[in-house]
Amino acid sequence: MATEPHQVEELRELYEEARKLGLADGSRWLERDEVRAEVDSPTFLAGLWDTDGVAMLNPAKLAWGLKRACLALGVRIYENTRGLSLTASGAGMAVRTPYGRIFARRVALGTNIFPSLVKRIRPFTVPVYDYALMTEPLTPEQLKAIGWGNRQGLGDSANQFHYFRITPENRILWGGYDAIYPYKGKLDSEYDHRPETYLKLAQHFFTAFPQLEGIKFSHAWGGAIDTCSRFSAFFGTAHSGKVAYAAGFTGLGVGATRFGADVMLDLLDGARTERTELEMVKSKPMPFPPEPFAWTGIALTKWSLARADARGGRRNLWLKVLDRFGLGFDS
């Protein structure tokens, strides 16, 4: 969804580029009246609707379903067991835990925000905290006021963007915008809630949907995602190919982890495939510098992105330098 005039042109350019590349099948360009006929917000100026290239799901149910499938295949799962180190053990590997060691011929690491057991990978990711609100169920009158009959998943086009969904219970999930990096990448449950961000998100929500003024939020939460300097996953191997890793998904993990798992399995097999030949698999993002430079650079980038949103998309010198080197920071 474009919510500022400059975003309309940027979104249209994206659509035209996708058409030239043959990637726009199933996509529809929506002008202002068309997009508001789908979901009625006075902030929506245009939209790009992908009607068959995406799917929506409940990520918790996905995780629970994958767990059931693994257990049915005889996989042993050790939840709440911290991996402390990774070392070679004969022809395979050993993962040390507080309770003993786990032995395996090969290891696939999907460590997300947590420090990788391959230490050289740690400078490539940092954790950022993302937050969301959930409304109480909408009444039939409130649903009618906003439309949303096709129940699409939505996101706006700002640098600091919002994502929003409607649930089977007709609640609205509204999240995003802030991406909070704690100094030194500290992970702590105290960051899982941030009242000032909840207030900001609520204000933005009622700007988008003034016809829902007075509705209450029943849930509010936050959590950390791992990000890297190119905003998408990177891959690699260690310990002579006996270990593979995927990290840096930057909030795109629900849609991309199956692909990431396939890449890791290819790498562990030593197979040369269409996936392993992709540039994004063969290359690495730039690592983050040590503190205090990482915190300073991330803060400067966030400020610059917010400034660009407020100035018609005009990017300052800092962002232009990041663009030149394929770097940046976003939620």
C-alpha positions in Angstrom: 0.0 0.0 0.0 1.3 3.5 -0.9 0.5 6.0 1.8 2.5 8.9 0.5 2.6 10.4 -3.1 6.2 9.4 -3.7 5.4 5.8 -2.7 2.8 5.6 -5.5 5.5 6.2 -8.1 8.0 3.8 -6.3 5.4 1.1 -6.1 4.4 1.6 -9.8 8.0 1.3 -10.8 8.3 -1.9 -8.9 5.3 -3.3 -10.6 6.6 -2.3 -14.1 10.0 -3.8 -13.4 8.3 -7.0 -12.2 6.3 -7.1 -15.5 9.4 -6.7 -17.6 11.0 -9.6 -15.8 7.9 -11.8 -16.2 7.2 -11.8 -12.4 3.9 -9.9 -12.3 1.6 -12.8 -13.2 -1.2 -12.7 -10.7 -0.4 -9.1 -9.6 -2.8 -6.3 -9.9 -2.2 -2.5 -9.8 -4.8 -0.7 -7.8 -5.5 3.0 -8.0 -6.8 4.9 -5.0 -10.5 4.1 -5.4 -9.8 0.5 -6.2 -7.6 -0.1 -3.2 -10.1 1.6 -0.9 -12.8 -0.6 -2.3 -10.8 -3.5 -1.0 -9.8 -2.1 2.4 -11.0 1.4 3.3 -8.3 3.7 4.8 -8.0 7.4 4.0 -4.2 6.9 4.0 -4.2 4.4 1.1 -3.3 6.1 -2.2 -2.6 3.1 -4.3 -1.7 -0.6 -4.0 0.0 -3.6 -5.6 -2.0 -6.8 -5.0 -0.2 -10.1 -5.4 -3.1 -12.5 -5.8 -1.3 -15.8 -6.1 2.4 -15.4 -5.2 2.0 -15.4 -1.5 0.3 -17.4 1.3 -0.8 -16.4 4.8 -0.5 -18.7 7.7 -0.3 -18.8 11.5 3.5 -19.2 12.2 2.8 -20.9 15.6 0.6 -23.5 14.0 3.3 -24.0 11.4 5.9 -24.6 14.0 3.6 -27.0 16.0 2.8 -28.9 12.8 6.5 -29.2 11.9 7.2 -30.5 15.4 4.4 -33.2 15.0 5.8 -34.2 11.6 9.4 -34.5 13.1 8.2 -36.6 16.0 6.3 -38.9 13.7 9.5 -39.5 11.8 11.4 -40.4 15.0 13.2 -37.1 15.5 14.2 -36.4 19.0 13.6 -32.7 20.1 15.4 -31.2 23.0 13.6 -27.9 23.8 15.0 -25.3 26.2 18.4 -26.9 25.8 21.2 -24.4 25.1 23.9 -25.3 22.6 27.2 -24.1 24.2 29.8 -25.1 21.6 30.3 -27.1 18.4 33.4 -29.3 18.0 34.6 -32.0 15.7 34.2 -35.5 17.0 35.6 -38.3 14.8 34.0 -38.2 11.4 31.1 -36.0 12.8 30.4 -33.2 15.2 29.5 -32.8 18.8 27.2 -30.1 20.3 27.9 -29.4 24.0 24.9 -28.6 26.1 24.6 -28.0 29.9 23.4 -31.6 30.2 25.7 -33.5 28.0 26.7 -33.8 24.3 24.7 -34.4 21.2 26.6 -36.3 18.4 25.7 -36.0 14.7 27.3 -36.7 11.4 26.3 -33.3 10.1 24.8 -30.2 11.7 22.3 -27.5 10.3 22.3 -24.3 12.3 19.2 -22.1 12.3 20.1 -20.0 15.3 18.1 -16.8 14.4 18.9 -14.1 16.9 21.1 -16.2 19.1 24.9 -16.2 18.8 26.0 -18.7 16.2 28.0 -21.7 17.3 30.2 -20.8 14.3 31.8 -17.8 16.0 33.1 -16.2 12.8 29.5 -15.7 11.7 28.5 -13.7 14.8 29.5 -10.2 13.5 27.1 -10.7 10.5 23.9 -10.5 12.5 22.4 -8.3 15.2 19.1 -8.6 17.0 16.3 -6.0 16.6 13.1 -5.9 18.5 9.8 -5.7 16.7 6.4 -5.1 18.2 2.7 -5.7 17.5 -0.8 -5.0 18.7 -4.0 -7.0 18.4 -7.4 -5.5 18.5 -10.5 -7.0 20.2 -12.8 -8.7 17.6 -14.5 -6.3 15.2 -18.3 -6.1 15.3 -20.2 -6.6 12.0 -20.6 -2.8 11.8 -16.9 -2.2 12.2 -16.1 -4.8 9.6 -18.5 -3.1 7.2 -16.8 0.3 7.9 -13.4 -1.0 6.7 -14.4 -3.6 4.1 -11.5 -6.1 3.9 -13.8 -8.7 2.5 -11.0 -10.5 0.7 -8.9 -10.7 3.9 -5.6 -9.9 2.3 -2.4 -9.5 4.2 -1.3 -5.8 4.0 1.8 -3.7 4.5 2.6 -0.1 3.7 5.5 1.1 1.6 7.4 3.4 4.0 11.0 2.7 5.1 9.6 2.3 8.6 6.6 0.2 7.6 3.6 -1.4 9.2 2.2 -4.8 8.5 -1.3 -5.8 9.3 -3.6 -8.8 9.0 -7.1 -9.8 9.9 -7.5 -13.0 11.9 -10.2 -15.7 11.7 -11.8 -14.1 14.8 -11.9 -10.7 12.9 -9.2 -9.1 15.1 -6.7 -6.9 13.4 -3.0 -7.5 14.0 -1.0 -4.3 13.6 2.7 -4.3 13.9 6.1 -3.0 12.7 7.4 0.5 12.3 9.9 0.6 15.2 12.9 -1.7 15.1 14.8 -1.4 18.3 18.4 -2.4 18.5 19.7 -2.8 22.1 23.2 -1.6 22.7 25.7 -4.4 22.2 22.9 -6.6 20.8 21.8 -7.5 24.3 19.0 -10.1 24.4 16.7 -9.8 27.4 13.0 -10.5 28.1 12.8 -6.9 29.4 12.8 -5.8 25.8 9.8 -7.9 24.9 7.4 -5.1 25.9 7.9 -1.4 25.1 4.9 0.8 26.1 6.1 3.8 24.1 6.1 1.7 20.9 2.7 0.4 21.7 1.4 3.9 22.1 3.0 4.9 18.8 1.5 1.9 17.0 -2.0 2.7 18.4 -1.8 6.3 17.2 -0.7 5.1 13.7 -3.6 2.5 13.7 -6.2 5.1 14.3 -4.7 7.4 11.6 -5.1 4.5 9.2 -8.6 3.5 10.4 -10.3 6.5 12.0 -13.6 4.7 11.6 -12.5 2.3 14.3 -12.0 5.0 16.9 -12.7 3.5 20.3 -11.8 -0.1 19.6 -9.6 -1.6 22.2 -6.4 -3.6 21.9 -6.5 -6.9 23.7 -2.9 -8.0 23.2 0.5 -6.4 22.8 3.8 -8.1 22.5 7.3 -7.9 21.0 10.3 -10.1 20.3 13.7 -10.1 18.6 14.5 -10.9 15.0 17.9 -11.3 13.5 19.0 -8.9 10.8 22.0 -8.6 8.6 23.3 -5.7 6.5 21.5 -6.8 3.3 18.1 -7.6 4.9 17.9 -11.2 3.6 19.3 -14.6 4.6 22.9 -15.6 4.0 24.4 -19.1 4.0 27.6 -21.0 4.4 29.4 -24.0 5.7 32.0 -24.7 8.4 34.1 -27.6 9.7 34.9 -29.0 6.3 31.3 -29.0 5.1 30.0 -30.9 8.1 28.1 -27.8 9.4 25.8 -25.5 7.4 24.1 -22.3 8.5 21.5 -19.9 7.5 21.0 -16.6 9.3 20.0 -12.9 8.8 16.4 -13.5 7.6 15.4 -10.0 8.9 11.8 -10.8 9.7 11.3 -12.8 6.4 11.8 -16.2 8.0 8.3 -17.5 8.0 8.2 -17.3 4.2 11.9 -18.1 3.6 13.0 -20.7 6.1 11.8 -23.7 4.0 14.0 -22.4 1.2 16.8 -21.8 3.7 16.5 -25.4 4.9 16.7 -26.7 1.4 19.9 -24.6 0.8 21.5 -26.0 4.0 20.6 -29.6 3.0 22.2 -29.0 -0.4 25.3 -27.6 1.2 25.6 -30.5 3.7 25.3 -32.9 0.8 28.0 -31.0 -1.1 25.5 -30.8 -4.0 25.8 -28.2 -6.7 22.2 -27.1 -7.4 20.3 -24.2 -8.8 19.9 -23.0 -5.2 23.6 -23.2 -4.3 24.6 -21.3 -7.5 22.5 -18.2 -6.5 24.5 -15.1 -5.8 22.7 -14.7 -2.5 24.0 -18.1 -1.4 27.5 -17.7 -2.7 28.0 -14.2 -1.2 28.0 -12.8 2.3 26.6 -9.4 3.6 29.0 -6.9 5.2 29.6 -7.7 8.9 28.6 -5.1 11.5 31.4 -3.2 13.1 32.2 -3.5 16.8 30.5 -1.3 19.4 30.0 1.6 19.7 30.2 1.9 15.9 27.4 -0.6 15.3 24.9 1.2 17.6 25.9 4.6 16.2 25.6 3.4 12.6 22.2 1.7 13.2 20.8 4.7 15.0 22.0 7.0 12.2 20.5 4.8 9.6 17.1 4.6 11.4 17.1 8.4 11.7 17.9 8.8 8.1 15.2 6.4 7.0 12.6 8.2 9.1 13.8 11.5 7.6 13.4 10.1 4.1 9.8 9.0 4.9 9.0 12.6 6.0 10.8 14.3 3.1 9.1 12.7 0.1 11.5 9.7 -0.1 14.6 11.9 -0.6 17.5 10.0 0.7 20.4 11.8 2.4 24.1 11.2 1.8 24.4 8.5 4.5 21.6 6.4 2.8 23.1 7.0 -0.6 26.4 5.7 0.6 24.7 2.6 2.0 22.8 2.1 -1.2 26.1 2.3 -3.1 27.5 -0.6 -1.1 24.2 -2.6 -0.8 23.9 -1.9 2.9 21.2 -0.5 5.2 18.9 -1.1 8.1 15.1 -1.6 8.2 12.5 -3.4 10.2 
